Tab-separated table of C-alpha atoms in Angstrom:
chain	number	residue	atom	x	y	z
F	1	MET	CA	104.268	16.838	196.632
F	2	GLN	CA	103.823	13.822	194.399
F	3	LEU	CA	100.433	12.905	195.970
F	4	CYS	CA	99.029	16.340	195.210
F	5	SER	CA	100.106	16.113	191.626
F	6	VAL	CA	98.411	12.753	191.214
F	7	LEU	CA	95.125	14.040	192.634
F	8	LEU	CA	95.176	17.049	190.369
F	9	LEU	CA	95.574	14.801	187.381
F	10	VAL	CA	92.833	12.370	188.448
F	11	LEU	CA	90.094	14.925	189.276
F	12	PRO	CA	89.584	16.292	185.724
F	13	VAL	CA	89.371	12.759	184.412
F	14	LEU	CA	86.675	11.795	186.929
F	15	SER	CA	84.625	14.993	186.645
F	16	SER	CA	84.230	15.316	182.868
F	17	PRO	CA	82.091	12.182	182.181
F	18	ILE	CA	79.688	13.028	184.998
F	19	GLU	CA	78.958	16.508	183.544
F	20	GLU	CA	78.572	15.121	180.053
F	21	ILE	CA	76.152	12.468	181.288
F	22	ALA	CA	74.045	15.106	183.071
F	23	ASP	CA	74.075	17.461	180.087
F	24	SER	CA	73.216	14.632	177.777
F	25	GLY	CA	70.119	13.660	179.784
F	26	LEU	CA	68.850	17.233	179.934
F	27	SER	CA	69.482	17.756	176.244
F	28	LYS	CA	67.542	14.635	175.416
F	29	ARG	CA	64.560	15.866	177.368
F	30	MET	CA	64.673	19.283	175.598
F	31	THR	CA	64.910	17.848	172.077
F	32	CYS	CA	62.494	15.808	169.957
F	33	ASN	CA	63.722	12.225	170.147
F	34	ARG	CA	62.147	9.440	168.188
F	35	ASP	CA	61.559	7.244	171.193
F	36	ASN	CA	58.857	4.677	171.732
F	37	LEU	CA	56.316	7.307	172.856
F	38	LEU	CA	56.755	9.389	169.708
F	39	ARG	CA	56.484	6.265	167.607
F	40	CYS	CA	53.207	5.617	169.391
F	41	PHE	CA	52.025	9.031	168.254
F	42	ASP	CA	53.363	8.626	164.720
F	43	PRO	CA	54.045	4.967	163.927
F	44	THR	CA	55.183	5.566	160.341
F	45	ALA	CA	57.071	8.803	160.993
F	46	THR	CA	55.676	10.055	157.696
F	47	ALA	CA	52.202	11.374	158.598
F	48	ALA	CA	51.768	15.101	158.458
F	49	ALA	CA	51.277	16.788	161.820
F	50	LEU	CA	47.769	17.967	160.966
F	51	THR	CA	46.673	14.446	159.957
F	52	ARG	CA	47.707	12.701	163.162
F	53	SER	CA	44.178	13.031	164.358
F	54	SER	CA	44.189	11.059	167.588
F	55	ALA	CA	47.666	12.200	168.711
F	56	THR	CA	46.947	15.795	167.755
F	57	ALA	CA	43.653	15.760	169.634
F	58	PHE	CA	45.299	14.218	172.714
F	59	CYS	CA	48.244	16.630	172.747
F	60	SER	CA	46.042	19.659	172.127
F	61	SER	CA	44.021	18.734	175.191
F	62	PHE	CA	47.079	17.728	177.240
F	63	LEU	CA	48.969	20.935	176.443
F	64	SER	CA	45.744	23.045	176.722
F	65	ILE	CA	46.130	24.455	173.222
F	66	PRO	CA	42.939	26.492	172.601
F	67	VAL	CA	40.820	26.552	169.487
F	68	VAL	CA	41.010	30.060	168.063
F	69	THR	CA	37.597	31.351	167.023
F	70	SER	CA	37.674	33.847	164.171
F	71	THR	CA	34.499	35.794	163.461
F	72	ILE	CA	33.785	36.927	159.911
F	73	SER	CA	31.376	39.820	160.049
F	74	THR	CA	29.088	40.560	157.142
F	75	GLU	CA	26.469	43.271	156.865
F	76	THR	CA	23.355	43.207	154.754
F	77	SER	CA	21.633	46.507	154.056
F	78	THR	CA	17.903	46.500	153.615
F	79	THR	CA	15.891	49.612	152.838
F	80	MET	CA	12.284	49.602	153.932
F	81	THR	CA	9.652	52.262	153.525
F	82	THR	CA	7.310	52.441	156.462
F	83	THR	CA	5.407	54.901	158.562
F	84	ALA	CA	4.786	53.166	161.869
F	85	THR	CA	6.946	50.015	162.193
F	86	GLU	CA	10.165	49.889	164.186
F	87	TYR	CA	12.701	47.075	163.946
F	88	THR	CA	15.265	46.130	166.603
F	89	THR	CA	18.228	43.849	165.903
F	90	THR	CA	19.844	42.025	168.877
F	91	THR	CA	23.220	40.340	168.331
F	92	LEU	CA	24.022	37.540	170.831
F	93	PRO	CA	27.716	37.145	171.895
F	94	LEU	CA	29.592	34.182	170.418
F	95	ALA	CA	30.852	31.585	172.909
F	96	MET	CA	34.570	30.742	172.733
F	97	LYS	CA	35.320	27.078	172.056
F	98	ARG	CA	38.105	24.900	173.356
F	99	ALA	CA	39.346	21.654	171.952
F	100	ALA	CA	37.316	18.764	173.280
F	101	ASN	CA	38.925	16.603	175.939
F	102	THR	CA	40.297	13.402	174.459
F	103	ASN	CA	40.944	10.191	176.360
F	104	LEU	CA	44.597	9.230	176.739
F	105	LEU	CA	45.947	7.002	174.044
F	106	GLN	CA	46.635	3.490	175.279
F	107	CYS	CA	50.381	3.918	174.807
F	108	THR	CA	50.581	7.043	176.971
F	109	THR	CA	49.548	5.448	180.226
F	110	ALA	CA	53.073	4.266	181.033
F	111	TYR	CA	54.829	7.632	180.643
F	112	VAL	CA	55.250	10.517	183.026
F	113	ALA	CA	54.025	14.012	182.208
F	114	SER	CA	57.441	15.351	181.205
F	115	ARG	CA	57.839	12.601	178.614
F	116	LEU	CA	54.347	13.271	177.290
F	117	SER	CA	55.099	17.005	176.975
F	118	SER	CA	58.339	16.267	175.160
F	119	ALA	CA	56.662	13.899	172.726
F	120	CYS	CA	53.743	16.248	172.102
F	121	SER	CA	56.147	19.093	171.337
F	122	CYS	CA	57.522	16.996	168.497
F	123	LEU	CA	54.186	17.169	166.689
F	124	ASN	CA	54.470	20.945	166.115
F	125	ILE	CA	50.819	21.450	166.939
F	126	VAL	CA	49.531	24.910	166.139
F	127	PRO	CA	46.235	26.319	167.441
F	128	SER	CA	43.395	25.414	165.095
F	129	THR	CA	41.102	28.138	163.817
F	130	GLU	CA	37.333	27.878	163.696
F	131	TYR	CA	35.601	30.402	161.489
F	132	VAL	CA	32.179	31.677	162.494
F	133	THR	CA	30.193	33.983	160.240
F	134	ALA	CA	28.125	36.583	162.061
F	135	THR	CA	25.661	38.404	159.817
F	136	SER	CA	24.018	41.594	160.968
F	137	THR	CA	21.155	43.232	159.135
F	138	ASN	CA	21.251	46.973	158.770
F	139	ILE	CA	17.663	48.050	158.281
F	140	GLN	CA	17.245	51.538	156.931
F	141	THR	CA	13.787	52.916	157.477
F	142	SER	CA	12.589	55.523	155.046
F	143	THR	CA	9.404	57.433	155.713
F	144	THR	CA	7.796	59.179	152.795
F	145	THR	CA	5.292	61.908	153.476
F	146	ALA	CA	3.077	62.840	150.580
F	147	THR	CA	1.529	66.254	150.820
F	148	SER	CA	-1.488	66.915	148.719
F	149	THR	CA	-2.772	70.434	148.502
F	150	ALA	CA	-6.269	70.943	147.253
F	151	THR	CA	-7.533	74.395	146.543
F	152	ALA	CA	-11.258	74.687	146.860
F	153	THR	CA	-12.950	77.633	145.281
F	154	PRO	CA	-16.132	78.489	147.134
F	155	SER	CA	-19.266	78.754	145.080
F	156	PRO	CA	-20.170	82.359	144.312
F	157	ARG	CA	-22.906	83.808	146.455
F	158	CYS	CA	-25.528	86.389	145.845
F	159	PRO	CA	-24.068	89.560	147.372
F	160	LEU	CA	-27.403	91.317	148.008
F	161	SER	CA	-30.398	89.038	148.172
F	162	ASN	CA	-33.645	90.343	146.657
F	163	THR	CA	-31.894	93.481	145.439
F	164	ASN	CA	-33.077	94.673	142.019
F	165	LEU	CA	-30.197	95.495	139.673
F	166	ILE	CA	-32.542	97.349	137.294
F	167	SER	CA	-32.506	101.106	137.710
F	168	ASN	CA	-35.914	102.870	137.564
F	169	PRO	CA	-37.694	99.530	137.021
F	170	GLY	CA	-41.220	100.978	137.314
F	171	PHE	CA	-40.600	104.124	135.192
F	172	GLU	CA	-41.519	106.404	138.081
F	173	SER	CA	-38.715	108.652	136.770
F	174	GLY	CA	-39.868	108.472	133.166
F	175	LEU	CA	-37.257	106.926	130.856
F	176	THR	CA	-34.300	107.721	133.124
F	177	SER	CA	-31.651	104.945	132.819
F	178	TRP	CA	-33.517	103.563	129.789
F	179	THR	CA	-32.848	103.938	126.062
F	180	PHE	CA	-35.594	103.710	123.417
F	181	ASN	CA	-34.867	103.177	119.683
F	182	THR	CA	-36.539	101.989	116.526
F	183	TYR	CA	-34.675	99.393	114.491
F	184	GLY	CA	-34.510	98.257	110.911
F	185	ALA	CA	-36.931	99.520	108.251
F	186	ASN	CA	-39.874	99.250	110.582
F	187	THR	CA	-42.348	102.075	110.960
F	188	PRO	CA	-41.683	104.126	114.085
F	189	PRO	CA	-44.252	103.706	116.865
F	190	SER	CA	-47.094	106.154	116.969
F	191	ALA	CA	-46.521	106.871	120.670
F	192	PHE	CA	-44.225	105.748	123.512
F	193	GLY	CA	-43.193	106.883	127.010
F	194	ALA	CA	-44.169	106.675	130.676
F	195	VAL	CA	-47.929	106.596	131.284
F	196	SER	CA	-50.185	106.267	134.315
F	197	ASN	CA	-51.883	103.181	135.685
F	198	GLY	CA	-48.924	100.853	136.079
F	199	TYR	CA	-48.890	97.425	137.714
F	200	ASP	CA	-49.503	98.189	141.410
F	201	SER	CA	-47.782	101.508	140.778
F	202	ALA	CA	-48.456	104.955	139.415
F	203	THR	CA	-46.631	104.595	136.087
F	204	ALA	CA	-45.594	102.132	133.376
F	205	PHE	CA	-43.975	102.240	129.944
F	206	SER	CA	-46.360	102.276	126.984
F	207	LEU	CA	-45.757	101.821	123.231
F	208	SER	CA	-48.411	102.123	120.492
F	209	ALA	CA	-48.224	101.076	116.834
F	210	SER	CA	-50.462	102.086	113.936
F	211	ASN	CA	-51.919	99.771	111.323
F	212	ALA	CA	-48.511	99.864	109.599
F	213	GLY	CA	-46.900	97.931	112.464
F	214	THR	CA	-43.614	98.822	114.163
F	215	GLY	CA	-40.303	97.637	115.551
F	216	ALA	CA	-38.591	99.242	118.566
F	217	THR	CA	-36.202	98.449	121.445
F	218	LEU	CA	-36.173	99.421	125.105
F	219	SER	CA	-32.743	98.821	126.729
F	220	GLN	CA	-30.637	99.434	129.849
F	221	VAL	CA	-27.074	98.558	130.941
F	222	VAL	CA	-27.170	96.313	134.021
F	223	ASN	CA	-24.187	96.388	136.403
F	224	GLY	CA	-23.329	94.435	139.546
F	225	LEU	CA	-23.745	90.898	138.240
F	226	VAL	CA	-21.608	88.177	139.879
F	227	PRO	CA	-20.472	85.468	137.453
F	228	GLY	CA	-21.754	82.069	138.485
F	229	VAL	CA	-24.627	83.373	140.581
F	230	THR	CA	-28.135	82.427	139.525
F	231	TYR	CA	-30.454	85.373	138.913
F	232	THR	CA	-34.134	85.752	138.096
F	233	PHE	CA	-35.433	87.981	135.334
F	234	ALA	CA	-39.095	89.080	135.417
F	235	TYR	CA	-41.469	91.881	134.372
F	236	ARG	CA	-45.161	92.594	133.884
F	237	TYR	CA	-46.931	93.299	130.580
F	238	LEU	CA	-50.413	93.774	129.055
F	239	TYR	CA	-52.133	94.521	125.718
F	240	ALA	CA	-54.371	97.574	125.831
F	241	GLN	CA	-55.898	97.212	122.342
F	242	THR	CA	-56.776	94.445	119.917
F	243	ALA	CA	-54.999	91.156	120.408
F	244	THR	CA	-55.575	90.005	116.838
F	245	VAL	CA	-52.415	91.739	115.596
F	246	PRO	CA	-49.451	89.296	115.523
F	247	SER	CA	-47.033	90.831	118.008
F	248	SER	CA	-44.353	89.868	120.503
F	249	ILE	CA	-42.016	91.141	123.223
F	250	SER	CA	-38.586	89.475	123.286
F	251	CYS	CA	-36.057	90.318	126.034
F	252	SER	CA	-32.413	89.206	126.474
F	253	LEU	CA	-29.356	90.152	128.561
F	254	THR	CA	-26.423	90.332	126.164
F	255	GLY	CA	-23.116	89.610	127.917
F	256	GLY	CA	-24.882	88.586	131.090
F	257	GLY	CA	-26.069	85.093	130.217
F	258	LEU	CA	-29.804	85.542	129.548
F	259	SER	CA	-30.912	84.321	126.141
F	260	SER	CA	-33.893	85.774	124.317
F	261	GLN	CA	-37.182	85.210	126.136
F	262	SER	CA	-40.386	86.026	124.236
F	263	VAL	CA	-44.060	86.574	124.987
F	264	THR	CA	-46.705	86.911	122.315
F	265	ASN	CA	-50.139	88.411	122.249
F	266	GLY	CA	-53.016	86.184	123.135
F	267	GLY	CA	-54.137	86.910	126.673
F	268	PRO	CA	-57.118	88.895	127.858
F	269	LEU	CA	-56.989	92.611	127.061
F	270	ASP	CA	-56.036	95.136	129.709
F	271	THR	CA	-54.836	92.387	132.054
F	272	TRP	CA	-51.370	92.391	133.602
F	273	MET	CA	-49.488	89.140	133.062
F	274	ALA	CA	-46.128	87.823	134.260
F	275	GLY	CA	-43.331	87.748	131.735
F	276	PRO	CA	-41.461	86.040	130.382
F	277	SER	CA	-43.170	83.270	132.398
F	278	SER	CA	-45.368	82.928	135.445
F	279	TYR	CA	-42.378	82.713	137.834
F	280	GLY	CA	-39.821	84.628	135.810
F	281	GLU	CA	-36.796	83.198	133.997
F	282	THR	CA	-33.643	82.098	135.842
F	283	PHE	CA	-30.144	82.300	134.389
F	284	LYS	CA	-26.560	82.051	135.581
F	285	ALA	CA	-24.574	85.223	135.091
F	286	THR	CA	-21.576	84.920	132.777
F	287	GLY	CA	-20.257	88.453	133.240
F	288	ARG	CA	-20.424	91.397	135.592
F	289	THR	CA	-22.193	93.674	133.138
F	290	GLY	CA	-24.953	92.963	130.627
F	291	LEU	CA	-27.177	94.864	128.203
F	292	LEU	CA	-30.893	94.254	128.760
F	293	GLN	CA	-32.791	94.643	125.485
F	294	CYS	CA	-36.552	94.201	124.925
F	295	PHE	CA	-37.771	94.084	121.310
F	296	PHE	CA	-41.344	95.114	120.522
F	297	VAL	CA	-42.562	93.822	117.134
F	298	ALA	CA	-46.001	94.238	115.500
F	299	THR	CA	-46.972	93.090	112.004
F	300	GLY	CA	-48.438	95.784	109.762
F	301	GLY	CA	-51.876	95.734	108.141
F	302	ARG	CA	-53.654	94.195	111.112
F	303	GLY	CA	-54.724	97.306	112.991
F	304	PRO	CA	-53.213	99.311	115.847
F	305	ILE	CA	-51.766	97.785	119.047
F	306	THR	CA	-50.663	99.147	122.423
F	307	TRP	CA	-48.301	97.480	124.918
F	308	LYS	CA	-47.570	98.285	128.525
F	309	VAL	CA	-44.603	96.966	130.549
F	310	ASP	CA	-43.736	97.570	134.188
F	311	ASN	CA	-41.684	96.403	137.185
F	312	PHE	CA	-38.609	94.963	135.470
F	313	TYR	CA	-36.517	92.872	137.854
F	314	ILE	CA	-33.091	91.182	137.836
F	315	GLY	CA	-31.995	89.884	141.208
F	316	CYS	CA	-30.874	86.851	143.170
């Protein structure tokens, strides 16, 4: 009974220091103790953790603390105007970096790994960050199409080639389609009208003036002109009596583009001649309708005169 009591009293005394010693050793390994190894890492105990370059580099490698790579992405927009060029942008992947391996410090060679881990944990090393800027170019291609519309107006053409726009040009129907008038204070002609013996035809228009002279017009409205088309005006004429009397025939197409064209006496008598010139007179029509007027003028006091005209022509 007494022996049991003694043992019960002795056992708690013997067991308590052993547990405390074991707990104390484990606690020391789990906490940051300023032992000789830590003093090797930080001799002054005042350096900031980030400035302990050699110890930080060693512990980062020993503990496999990675270098965190942070990518800063920027985008540059470029607008280009093109019609046939294509651009392709290829972005290469960025390689992850780790902290470089560092040789063991001289003072670490005598310590086991657990002591090294404990000492390194005292440095409070945090993963370092490396910033990499990746710039991508956003190319915007703009294609501009310019459309130009040109309207071409075709040149006017002669609708009916070699067609005479003059009605009753050879007076085979008398004065049909024609108008005859005297003008001004001139003496009326002594005779006028369709007569025989035309130019290569049966009839022609004839006008005679006495010694007093005369002034008269022969006219016709001409239709079917095409503005912009070039036409030819022509006729035949002759003097049947004296050529010494100052006289003239002047023809024009009012509203149609033909200015006054004149012939005067002076050729051989009773001979057909081309008027107003040897090959006719060309003009460009300015309207669709014109008034053809031929003025016959003879000066008085020089004797009688007779004209003949035939085969009037306006065509293209």
